[in-house]
């Protein structure tokens, strides 16, 4: 885990959680950006392909769009049924 131990990471997390939502969002974005150079070079192309395919499915009405609150309710119901 490098030179930062588990306890140090917990202390960092504790401090980060004191930040505002906007500050945490910025921190997450910067951390994710720092991982980009380690990402698989084909990763972005693969996601672009998925997005393009899904957008085409929507445009050609091959899929039915669901309101986000309805989708979350369905997901919660499935998760509750599995417990």
Short mmCIF file of C-alpha atoms in Angstrom, two decimals:
data_model
loop_
_atom_site.label_atom_id
_atom_site.label_comp_id
_atom_site.label_asym_id
_atom_site.label_seq_id
_atom_site.Cartn_x
_atom_site.Cartn_y
_atom_site.Cartn_z
CA UNK A 1 0.00 0.00 0.00
CA UNK A 2 2.99 2.28 -0.32
CA UNK A 3 4.17 4.50 2.48
CA UNK A 4 0.69 5.49 3.62
CA UNK A 5 -0.74 2.92 6.02
CA UNK A 6 -4.35 1.94 6.48
CA UNK A 7 -4.71 4.19 9.53
CA UNK A 8 -3.35 7.17 7.59
CA UNK A 9 -5.84 6.50 4.79
CA UNK A 10 -8.68 6.36 7.32
CA UNK A 11 -7.54 9.75 8.69
CA UNK A 12 -7.46 11.19 5.17
CA UNK A 13 -10.95 9.86 4.46
CA UNK A 14 -12.21 11.34 7.72
CA UNK A 15 -10.85 14.76 6.71
CA UNK A 16 -12.17 14.50 3.16
CA UNK A 17 -15.67 13.79 4.44
CA UNK A 18 -15.56 17.17 6.19
CA UNK A 19 -15.32 18.91 2.80
CA UNK A 20 -18.36 20.30 1.04
CA UNK A 21 -20.03 18.22 -1.66
CA UNK A 22 -18.53 20.54 -4.28
CA UNK A 23 -15.02 20.14 -2.86
CA UNK A 24 -15.39 16.34 -2.67
CA UNK A 25 -16.63 16.29 -6.27
CA UNK A 26 -13.54 18.21 -7.38
CA UNK A 27 -11.30 15.86 -5.39
CA UNK A 28 -12.89 12.77 -6.93
CA UNK A 29 -12.57 14.23 -10.43
CA UNK A 30 -8.89 14.98 -9.89
CA UNK A 31 -8.22 11.54 -8.44
CA UNK A 32 -9.96 9.87 -11.37
CA UNK A 33 -7.99 12.03 -13.79
CA UNK A 34 -4.80 10.85 -12.10
CA UNK A 35 -5.73 7.26 -13.00
CA UNK A 36 -6.43 7.98 -16.66
CA UNK A 37 -2.83 7.47 -17.77
CA UNK A 38 -2.92 3.98 -16.27
CA UNK A 39 -6.19 3.07 -17.96
CA UNK A 40 -6.48 0.67 -20.84
CA UNK A 41 -6.00 2.66 -24.07
CA UNK A 42 -9.04 0.97 -25.62
CA UNK A 43 -11.24 1.83 -22.65
CA UNK A 44 -12.51 5.16 -23.96
CA UNK A 45 -13.16 3.76 -27.43
CA UNK A 46 -15.10 0.85 -25.93
CA UNK A 47 -17.28 3.20 -23.88
CA UNK A 48 -17.86 5.42 -26.91
CA UNK A 49 -19.07 2.36 -28.81
CA UNK A 50 -21.46 1.42 -25.99
CA UNK A 51 -22.81 4.97 -25.76
CA UNK A 52 -23.29 5.21 -29.53
CA UNK A 53 -25.12 1.87 -29.60
CA UNK A 54 -27.40 2.86 -26.72
CA UNK A 55 -28.17 6.26 -28.26
CA UNK A 56 -29.09 4.51 -31.53
CA UNK A 57 -31.36 2.10 -29.62
CA UNK A 58 -33.11 5.10 -28.03
CA UNK A 59 -33.43 7.00 -31.32
CA UNK A 60 -34.84 3.94 -33.07
CA UNK A 61 -37.17 3.25 -30.12
CA UNK A 62 -35.81 -0.27 -29.55
CA UNK A 63 -35.67 0.45 -25.82
CA UNK A 64 -38.11 2.03 -23.42
CA UNK A 65 -36.75 4.86 -21.29
CA UNK A 66 -37.64 4.74 -17.60
CA UNK A 67 -37.77 7.68 -15.22
CA UNK A 68 -34.78 7.64 -12.85
CA UNK A 69 -36.96 7.51 -9.72
CA UNK A 70 -38.85 4.52 -11.15
CA UNK A 71 -35.58 2.77 -12.05
CA UNK A 72 -34.23 3.33 -8.53
CA UNK A 73 -37.47 2.00 -7.00
CA UNK A 74 -37.21 -1.12 -9.17
CA UNK A 75 -33.55 -1.61 -8.20
CA UNK A 76 -34.38 -1.22 -4.50
CA UNK A 77 -37.22 -3.75 -4.82
CA UNK A 78 -34.91 -6.29 -6.47
CA UNK A 79 -32.23 -5.73 -3.82
CA UNK A 80 -34.77 -6.08 -1.00
CA UNK A 81 -36.09 -9.32 -2.50
CA UNK A 82 -32.58 -10.78 -2.50
CA UNK A 83 -32.06 -10.21 1.23
#
